[in-house]
Coordinates of C-alpha atoms and ligand atoms in Angstrom, one line a residue:
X144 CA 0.0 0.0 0.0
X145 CA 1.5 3.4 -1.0
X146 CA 1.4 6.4 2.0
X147 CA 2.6 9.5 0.3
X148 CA -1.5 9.5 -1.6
X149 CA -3.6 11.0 0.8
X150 CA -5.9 6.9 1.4
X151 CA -7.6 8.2 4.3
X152 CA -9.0 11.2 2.0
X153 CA -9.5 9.5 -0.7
X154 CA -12.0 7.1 1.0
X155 CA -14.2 10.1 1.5
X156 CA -14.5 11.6 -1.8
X157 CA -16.6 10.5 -4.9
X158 CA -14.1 9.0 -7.9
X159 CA -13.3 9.5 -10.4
X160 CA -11.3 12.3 -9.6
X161 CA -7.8 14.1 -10.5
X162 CA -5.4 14.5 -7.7
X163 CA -2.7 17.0 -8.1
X164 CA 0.5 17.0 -6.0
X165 CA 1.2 20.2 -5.7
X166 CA 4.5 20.1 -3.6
X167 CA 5.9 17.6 -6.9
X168 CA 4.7 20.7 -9.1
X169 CA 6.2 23.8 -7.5
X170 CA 9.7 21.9 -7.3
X171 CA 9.4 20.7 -10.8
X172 CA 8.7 24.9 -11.7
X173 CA 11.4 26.0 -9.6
X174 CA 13.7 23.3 -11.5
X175 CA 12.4 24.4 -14.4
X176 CA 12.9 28.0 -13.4
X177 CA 16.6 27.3 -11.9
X178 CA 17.8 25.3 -14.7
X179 CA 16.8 28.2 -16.9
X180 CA 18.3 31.0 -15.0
X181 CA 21.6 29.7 -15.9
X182 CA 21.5 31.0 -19.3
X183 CA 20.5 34.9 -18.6
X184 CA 18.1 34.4 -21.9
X185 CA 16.1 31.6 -21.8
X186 CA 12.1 32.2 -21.4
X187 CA 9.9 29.6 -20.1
X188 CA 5.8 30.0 -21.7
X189 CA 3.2 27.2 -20.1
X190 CA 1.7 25.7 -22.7
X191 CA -1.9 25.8 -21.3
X192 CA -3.7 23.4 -23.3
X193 CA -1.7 20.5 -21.2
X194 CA -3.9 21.6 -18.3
X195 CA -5.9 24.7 -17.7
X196 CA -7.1 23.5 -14.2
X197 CA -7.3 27.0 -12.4
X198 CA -5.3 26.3 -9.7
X199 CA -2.8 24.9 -12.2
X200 CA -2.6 28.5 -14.4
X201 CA -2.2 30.4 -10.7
X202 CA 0.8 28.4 -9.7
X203 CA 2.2 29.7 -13.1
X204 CA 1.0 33.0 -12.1
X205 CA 2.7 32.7 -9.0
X206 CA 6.3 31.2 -10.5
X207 CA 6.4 34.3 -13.3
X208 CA 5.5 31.9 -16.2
X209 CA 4.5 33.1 -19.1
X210 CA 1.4 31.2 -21.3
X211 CA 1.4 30.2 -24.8
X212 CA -1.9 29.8 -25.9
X213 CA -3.6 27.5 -29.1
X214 CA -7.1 29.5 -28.6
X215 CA -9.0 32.5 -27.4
X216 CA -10.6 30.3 -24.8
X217 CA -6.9 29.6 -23.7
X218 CA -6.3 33.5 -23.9
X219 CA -9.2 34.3 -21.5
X220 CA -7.8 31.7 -18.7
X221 CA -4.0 32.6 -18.8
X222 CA -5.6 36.2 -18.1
X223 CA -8.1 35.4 -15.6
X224 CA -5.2 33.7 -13.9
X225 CA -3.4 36.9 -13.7
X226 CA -0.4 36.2 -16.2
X227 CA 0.0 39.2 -18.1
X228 CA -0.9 39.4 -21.7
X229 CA 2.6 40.3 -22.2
X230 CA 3.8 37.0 -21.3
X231 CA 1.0 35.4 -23.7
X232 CA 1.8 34.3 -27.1
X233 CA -1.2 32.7 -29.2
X234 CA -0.5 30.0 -32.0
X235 CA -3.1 28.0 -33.8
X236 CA -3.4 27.2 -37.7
X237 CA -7.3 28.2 -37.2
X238 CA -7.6 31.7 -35.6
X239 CA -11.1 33.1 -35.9
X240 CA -11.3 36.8 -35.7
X241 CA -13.3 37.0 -32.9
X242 CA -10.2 35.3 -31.2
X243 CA -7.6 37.4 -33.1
X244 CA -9.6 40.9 -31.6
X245 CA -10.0 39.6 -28.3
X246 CA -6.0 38.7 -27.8
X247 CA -5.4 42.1 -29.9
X248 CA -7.4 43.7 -27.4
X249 CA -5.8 42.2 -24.2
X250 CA -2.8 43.3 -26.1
X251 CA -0.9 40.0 -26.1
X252 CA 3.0 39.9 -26.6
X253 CA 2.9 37.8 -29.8
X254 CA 0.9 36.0 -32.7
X255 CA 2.3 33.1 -33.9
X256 CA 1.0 33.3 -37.2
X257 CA 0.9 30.1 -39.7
X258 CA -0.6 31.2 -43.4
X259 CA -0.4 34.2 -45.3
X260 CA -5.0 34.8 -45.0
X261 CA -3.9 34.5 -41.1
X262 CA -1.7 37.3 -41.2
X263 CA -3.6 39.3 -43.3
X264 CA -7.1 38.9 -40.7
X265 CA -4.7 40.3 -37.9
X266 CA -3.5 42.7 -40.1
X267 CA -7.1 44.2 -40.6
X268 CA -8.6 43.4 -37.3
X269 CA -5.4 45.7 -36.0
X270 CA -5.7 48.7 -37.9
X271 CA -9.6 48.9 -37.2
X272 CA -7.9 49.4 -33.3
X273 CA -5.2 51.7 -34.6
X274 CA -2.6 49.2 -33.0
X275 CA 0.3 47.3 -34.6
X276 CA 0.5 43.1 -33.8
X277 CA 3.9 41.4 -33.0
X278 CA 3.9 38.2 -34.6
X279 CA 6.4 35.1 -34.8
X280 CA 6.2 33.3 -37.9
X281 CA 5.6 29.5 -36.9
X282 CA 8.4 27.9 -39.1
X283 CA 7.6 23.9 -39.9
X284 CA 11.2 22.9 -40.2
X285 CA 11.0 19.1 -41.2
X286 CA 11.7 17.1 -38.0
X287 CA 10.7 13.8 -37.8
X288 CA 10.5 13.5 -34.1
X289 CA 10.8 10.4 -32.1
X290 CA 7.1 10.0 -30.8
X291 CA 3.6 8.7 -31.1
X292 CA 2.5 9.8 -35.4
X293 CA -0.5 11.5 -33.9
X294 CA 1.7 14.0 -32.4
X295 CA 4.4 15.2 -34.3
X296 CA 3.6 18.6 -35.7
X297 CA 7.2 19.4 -37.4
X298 CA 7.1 17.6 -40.6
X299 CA 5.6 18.6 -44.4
X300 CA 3.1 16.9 -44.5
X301 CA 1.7 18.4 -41.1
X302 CA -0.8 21.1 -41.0
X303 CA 1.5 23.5 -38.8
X304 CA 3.4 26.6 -39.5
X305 CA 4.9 27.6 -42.7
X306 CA 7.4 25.6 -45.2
X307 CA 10.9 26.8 -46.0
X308 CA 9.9 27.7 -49.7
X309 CA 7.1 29.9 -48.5
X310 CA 9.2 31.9 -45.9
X311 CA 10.2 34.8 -48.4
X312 CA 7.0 35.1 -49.8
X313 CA 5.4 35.4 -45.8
X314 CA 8.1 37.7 -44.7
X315 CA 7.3 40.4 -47.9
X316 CA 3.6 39.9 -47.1
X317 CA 4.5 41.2 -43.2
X318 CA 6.8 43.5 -44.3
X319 CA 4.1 45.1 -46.7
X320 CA 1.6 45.4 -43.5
X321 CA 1.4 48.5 -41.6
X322 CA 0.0 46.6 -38.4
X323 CA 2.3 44.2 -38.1
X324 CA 5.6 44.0 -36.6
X325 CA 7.5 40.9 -37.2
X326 CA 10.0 39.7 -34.3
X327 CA 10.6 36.0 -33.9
X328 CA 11.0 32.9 -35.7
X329 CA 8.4 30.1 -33.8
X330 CA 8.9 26.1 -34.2
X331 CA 7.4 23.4 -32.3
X332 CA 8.2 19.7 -33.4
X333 CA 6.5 17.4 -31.3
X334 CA 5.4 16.0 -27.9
X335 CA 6.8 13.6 -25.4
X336 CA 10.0 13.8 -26.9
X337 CA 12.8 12.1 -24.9
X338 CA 15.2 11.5 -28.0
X339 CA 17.6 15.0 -27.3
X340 CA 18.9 14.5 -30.5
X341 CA 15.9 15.4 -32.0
X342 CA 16.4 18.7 -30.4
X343 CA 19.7 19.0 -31.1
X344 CA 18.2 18.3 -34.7
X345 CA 15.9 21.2 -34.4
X346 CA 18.5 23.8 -33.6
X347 CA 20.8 22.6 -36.7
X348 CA 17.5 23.5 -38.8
X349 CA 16.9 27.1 -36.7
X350 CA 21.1 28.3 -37.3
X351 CA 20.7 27.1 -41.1
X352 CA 17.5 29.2 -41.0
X353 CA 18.8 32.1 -39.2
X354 CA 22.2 32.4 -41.5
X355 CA 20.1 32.2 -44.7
X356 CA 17.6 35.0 -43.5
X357 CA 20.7 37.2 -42.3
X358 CA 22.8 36.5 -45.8
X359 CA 20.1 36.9 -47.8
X360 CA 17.9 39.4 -46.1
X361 CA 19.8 41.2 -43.7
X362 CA 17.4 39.9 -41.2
X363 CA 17.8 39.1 -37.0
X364 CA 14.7 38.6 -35.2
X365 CA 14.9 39.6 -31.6
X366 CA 12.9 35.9 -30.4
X367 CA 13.2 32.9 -30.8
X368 CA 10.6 30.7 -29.7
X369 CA 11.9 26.6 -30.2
X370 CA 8.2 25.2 -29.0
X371 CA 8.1 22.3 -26.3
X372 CA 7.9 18.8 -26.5
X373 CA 10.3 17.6 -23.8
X374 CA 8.4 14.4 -22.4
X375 CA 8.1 12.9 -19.2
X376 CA 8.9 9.4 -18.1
X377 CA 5.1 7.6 -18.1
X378 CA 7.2 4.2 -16.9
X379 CA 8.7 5.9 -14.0
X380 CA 6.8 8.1 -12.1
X381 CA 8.7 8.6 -9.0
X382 CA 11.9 7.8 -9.8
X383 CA 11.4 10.2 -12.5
X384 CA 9.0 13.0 -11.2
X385 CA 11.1 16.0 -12.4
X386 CA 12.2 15.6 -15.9
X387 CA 16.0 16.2 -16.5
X388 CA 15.7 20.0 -17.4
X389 CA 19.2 20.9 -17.0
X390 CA 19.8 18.3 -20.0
X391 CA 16.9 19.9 -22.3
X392 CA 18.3 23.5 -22.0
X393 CA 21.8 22.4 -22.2
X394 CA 21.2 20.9 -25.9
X395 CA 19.8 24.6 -26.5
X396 CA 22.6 26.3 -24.7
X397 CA 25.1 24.0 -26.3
X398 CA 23.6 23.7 -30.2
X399 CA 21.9 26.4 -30.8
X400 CA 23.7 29.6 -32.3
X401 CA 21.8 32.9 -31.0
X402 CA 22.9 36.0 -32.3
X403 CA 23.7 39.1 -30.1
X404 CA 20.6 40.3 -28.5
X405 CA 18.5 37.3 -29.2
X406 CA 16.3 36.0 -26.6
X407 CA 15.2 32.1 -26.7
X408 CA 11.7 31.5 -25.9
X409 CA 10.2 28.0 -24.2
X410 CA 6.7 26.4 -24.5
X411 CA 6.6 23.8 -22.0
X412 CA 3.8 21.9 -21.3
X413 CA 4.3 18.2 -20.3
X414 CA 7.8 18.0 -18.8
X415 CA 6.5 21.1 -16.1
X416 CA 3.1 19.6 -15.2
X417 CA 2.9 15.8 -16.4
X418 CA 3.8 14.0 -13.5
X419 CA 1.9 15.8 -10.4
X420 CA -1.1 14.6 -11.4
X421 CA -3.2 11.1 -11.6
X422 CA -6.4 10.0 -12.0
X423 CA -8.4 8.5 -9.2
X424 CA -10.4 6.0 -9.8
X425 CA -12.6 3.1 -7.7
X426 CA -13.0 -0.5 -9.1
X427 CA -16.5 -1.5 -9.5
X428 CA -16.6 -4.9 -10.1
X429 CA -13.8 -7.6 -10.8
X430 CA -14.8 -9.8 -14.1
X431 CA -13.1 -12.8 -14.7
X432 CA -13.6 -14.0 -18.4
X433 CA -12.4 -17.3 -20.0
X434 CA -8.9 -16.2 -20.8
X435 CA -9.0 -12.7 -18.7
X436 CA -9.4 -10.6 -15.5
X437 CA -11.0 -7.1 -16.1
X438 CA -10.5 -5.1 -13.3
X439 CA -13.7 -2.4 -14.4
X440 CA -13.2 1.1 -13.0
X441 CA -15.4 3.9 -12.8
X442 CA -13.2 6.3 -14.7
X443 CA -13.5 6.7 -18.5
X444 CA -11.5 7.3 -21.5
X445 CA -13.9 10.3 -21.3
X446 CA -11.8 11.5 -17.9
X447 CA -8.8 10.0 -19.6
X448 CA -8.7 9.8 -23.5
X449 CA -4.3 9.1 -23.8
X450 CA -4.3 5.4 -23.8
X451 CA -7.3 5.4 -26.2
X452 CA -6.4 8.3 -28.2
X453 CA -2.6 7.5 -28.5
X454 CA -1.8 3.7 -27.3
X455 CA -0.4 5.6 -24.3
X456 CA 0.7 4.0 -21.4
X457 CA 0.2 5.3 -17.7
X458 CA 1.3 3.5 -14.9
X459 CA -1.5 2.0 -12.4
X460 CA -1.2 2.0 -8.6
X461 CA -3.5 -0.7 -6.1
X462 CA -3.6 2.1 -3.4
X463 CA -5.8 -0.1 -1.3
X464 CA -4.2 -3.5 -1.6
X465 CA -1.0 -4.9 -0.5
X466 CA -2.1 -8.2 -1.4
X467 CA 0.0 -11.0 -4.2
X468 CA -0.3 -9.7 -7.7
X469 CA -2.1 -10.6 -10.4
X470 CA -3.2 -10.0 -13.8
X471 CA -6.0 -7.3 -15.0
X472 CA -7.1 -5.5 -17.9
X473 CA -7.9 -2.1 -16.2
X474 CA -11.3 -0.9 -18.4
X475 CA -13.7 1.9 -18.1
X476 CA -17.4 1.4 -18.4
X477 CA -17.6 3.6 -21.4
X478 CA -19.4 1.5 -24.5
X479 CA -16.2 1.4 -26.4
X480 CA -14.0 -1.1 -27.2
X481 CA -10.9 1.0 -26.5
X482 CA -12.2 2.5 -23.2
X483 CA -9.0 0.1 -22.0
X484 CA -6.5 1.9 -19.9
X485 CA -4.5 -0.6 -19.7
X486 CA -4.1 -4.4 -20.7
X487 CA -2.0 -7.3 -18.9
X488 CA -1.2 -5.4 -16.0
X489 CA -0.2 -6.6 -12.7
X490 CA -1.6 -5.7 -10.0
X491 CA -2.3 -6.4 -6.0
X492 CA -5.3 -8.2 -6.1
X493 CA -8.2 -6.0 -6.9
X494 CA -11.4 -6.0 -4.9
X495 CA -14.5 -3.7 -5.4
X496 CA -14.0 -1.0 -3.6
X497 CA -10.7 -0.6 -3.8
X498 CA -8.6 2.7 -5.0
X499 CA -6.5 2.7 -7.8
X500 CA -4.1 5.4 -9.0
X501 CA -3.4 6.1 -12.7
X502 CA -0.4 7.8 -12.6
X503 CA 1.5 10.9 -14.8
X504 CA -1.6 11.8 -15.6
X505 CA -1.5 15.4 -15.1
X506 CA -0.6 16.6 -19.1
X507 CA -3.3 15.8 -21.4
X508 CA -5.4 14.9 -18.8
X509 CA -8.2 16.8 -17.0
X510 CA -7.3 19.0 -19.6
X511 CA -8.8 16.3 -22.7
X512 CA -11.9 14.9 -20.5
X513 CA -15.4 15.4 -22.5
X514 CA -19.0 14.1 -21.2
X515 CA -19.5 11.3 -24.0
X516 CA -22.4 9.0 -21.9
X517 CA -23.6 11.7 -20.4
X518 CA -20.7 11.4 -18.4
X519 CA -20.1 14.3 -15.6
X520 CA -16.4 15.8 -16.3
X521 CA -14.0 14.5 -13.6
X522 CA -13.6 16.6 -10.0
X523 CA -9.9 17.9 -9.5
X524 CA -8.6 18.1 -5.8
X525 CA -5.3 19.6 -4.3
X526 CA -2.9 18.1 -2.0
X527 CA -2.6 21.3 -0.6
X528 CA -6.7 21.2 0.5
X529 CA -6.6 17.3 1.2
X530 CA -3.1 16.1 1.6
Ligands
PLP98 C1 1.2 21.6 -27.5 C2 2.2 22.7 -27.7 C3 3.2 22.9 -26.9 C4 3.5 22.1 -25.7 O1 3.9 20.8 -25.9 P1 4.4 19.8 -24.8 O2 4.7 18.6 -25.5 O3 3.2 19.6 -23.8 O4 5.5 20.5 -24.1 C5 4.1 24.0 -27.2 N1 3.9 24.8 -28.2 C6 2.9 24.6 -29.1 C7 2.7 25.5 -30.2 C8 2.0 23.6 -28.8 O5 1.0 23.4 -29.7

């Protein structure tokens, strides 16, 4: 039986549920935050859409973390949080201009803007307000990163950000536009990416970009904005709680050529709030079949879509048994075949009643949970209100 979950709490309160650990989150921002520090440029943004839980944004808010947001409804949260819209950047292939005048009108540090009839809605939905939009120009550079197909955003044939040919043509178009001020470069290749080299791949592609614009432009952006991506360790939960950040920035610090004055720019979702979180969840009935044991939970792929969505694995705690192990197929009641969150596993043996933990589920999450079944959306508590 584990002791650092809250049992004794947990007994009380209605499952499914998300359980946050907020001590494991402030030391894995203040890692973050230290690990950064040590290179007197480097900006850290939250990605929001990993998990928008309130009390999440505010301990953003509270660390000096800035927000990068995929949608107005992302814009309006980071705010109501208190981070300042000049620590907000917005990026998103689908923009509407309701979204566009609302961020314009919070005045928001940066666009990052990925088509040419993008640019040219902020460029008229800015000079209706007499103001001038910075924007980044999201730059797909071609990565093939090491990760799940469904997300990997850096290649061709992906929806995201602009090709190499089409650079010059994006740059004139910005450069013909009274309301816009161009001052970054944005990429973003991926998430849950634990091969560095794909990194280190990713800066190769941002010098050769930055030489060619300065030879053959006379161009040096002030930002640069390299995304996130870094992923946690799903297999490893403790052992592995705060992802190795000094490694991530040292790649940046060690392979990627900044010129004078240039400040680096960080969207981290995952890595920074992946691992303080898990899913809560009661079994309702053991089911032994002819060749299986189904240990049948009361949370969903609706409070937890990952392992359905991607094939992802999270790791599953017995929190009420200390009892031999044995085999289960952990399933949600959901009418779906997938609703599985995970097959084979082993487990102390599972009674109804008892507590399980699905771990490292704090990324992609809460954040993902929708109501299919007329299912309510999962409850989120703190350790710092039941711990
Ligand atoms: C999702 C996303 C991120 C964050 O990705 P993680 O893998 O969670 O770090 C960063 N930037 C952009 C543009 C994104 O869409």
């Amino acid at each position: 039986m584990r002791t650092d979950f809250p049992i004794a709490a947990f007994n009380n309160i209605e499952t499914p549920f998300y359980y946050y650990d907020m001590g494991l989150l402030r030391e894995t921002l203040a890692t973050a935050l230290r690990e950064a520090a040590k290179y007197d440029n480097f900006h850290i943004h939250y990605a929001v859409k990993a998990n928008f839980n309130p009390m999440i944004l505010a301990a953003m808010r509270e660390q000096g973390i800035g927000a990068d947001c995929v949608s107005g409804g992302e814009v309006k949260a980071a705010i109501a949080a208190g981070i300042p819209a000049e620590k907000i950047v917005f990026a998103g292939v689908g923009k509407t201009d309701r979204e566009i005048a609302d961020a314009l009108d919070a005045g928001i540090f940066c666009f990052n803007i990925e088509s040419v009839p993008e640019l040219q809605a902020i460029e008229a939905l800015a000079a209706e307000r007499g103001k001038v939009a910075q924007v980044a120009i999201r730059v797909n550079p071609n990565v093939a990163a090491h990760t799940h197909a469904n997300i990997t955003t850096g290649l061709a044939e992906n929806k995201f950000g602009i090709n190499y040919e089409q650079l010059d043509e994006v740059i004139d178009c910005i450069e013909g536009c009274e309301h816009l001020t161009l001052i970054g470069l944005h990429f973003h290749i991926g998430s849950q990416i634990l091969v560095m080299d794909d990194f280190v791949e990713l800066c190769s592609r941002v010098n050769e970009l930055q030489k060619q614009l300065r030879e053959k432009r006379g161009i040096v952006l002030p930002h640069i904005n390299v995304g996130g991506g870094l992923g946690i360790r799903y297999d490893e939960p403790d052992e592995c709680a705060v992802p190795d950040f000094a490694a991530y920035f040292a790649v940046y610090a060690e392979n990627l050529k900044l010129e004078k004055g240039q400040t680096l720019h960080f969207e981290l979702g995952r890595s920074l709030v992946g691992q303080c979180g898990s899913l809560i969840t009661r079994v309702t009935y053991v089911k032994r079949g002819t060749c299986k044991q189904f240990a049948i939970v009361d949370a969903g792929m609706n409070d937890l879509v990952r392992p359905a969505m991607y094939g992802a694995y999270h790791k599953i705690e017995n929190l009420s048994s200390c009892d031999a192990c044995e085999k289960y197929d952990v399933v949600g009641p959901i009418c779906e075949s997938s609703d599985v969150f995970c097959k084979d596993v082993e487990l102390p043996h599972c009674k109804r009643g008892d507590i399980l933990a699905i771990r490292s589920a704090g990324a992609y999450g809460e954040a993902m949970a929708f109501g299919y079944n007329c299912r309510a959306l999962p409850k989120a508590y703190l350790s710092d209100s039941i711990g």
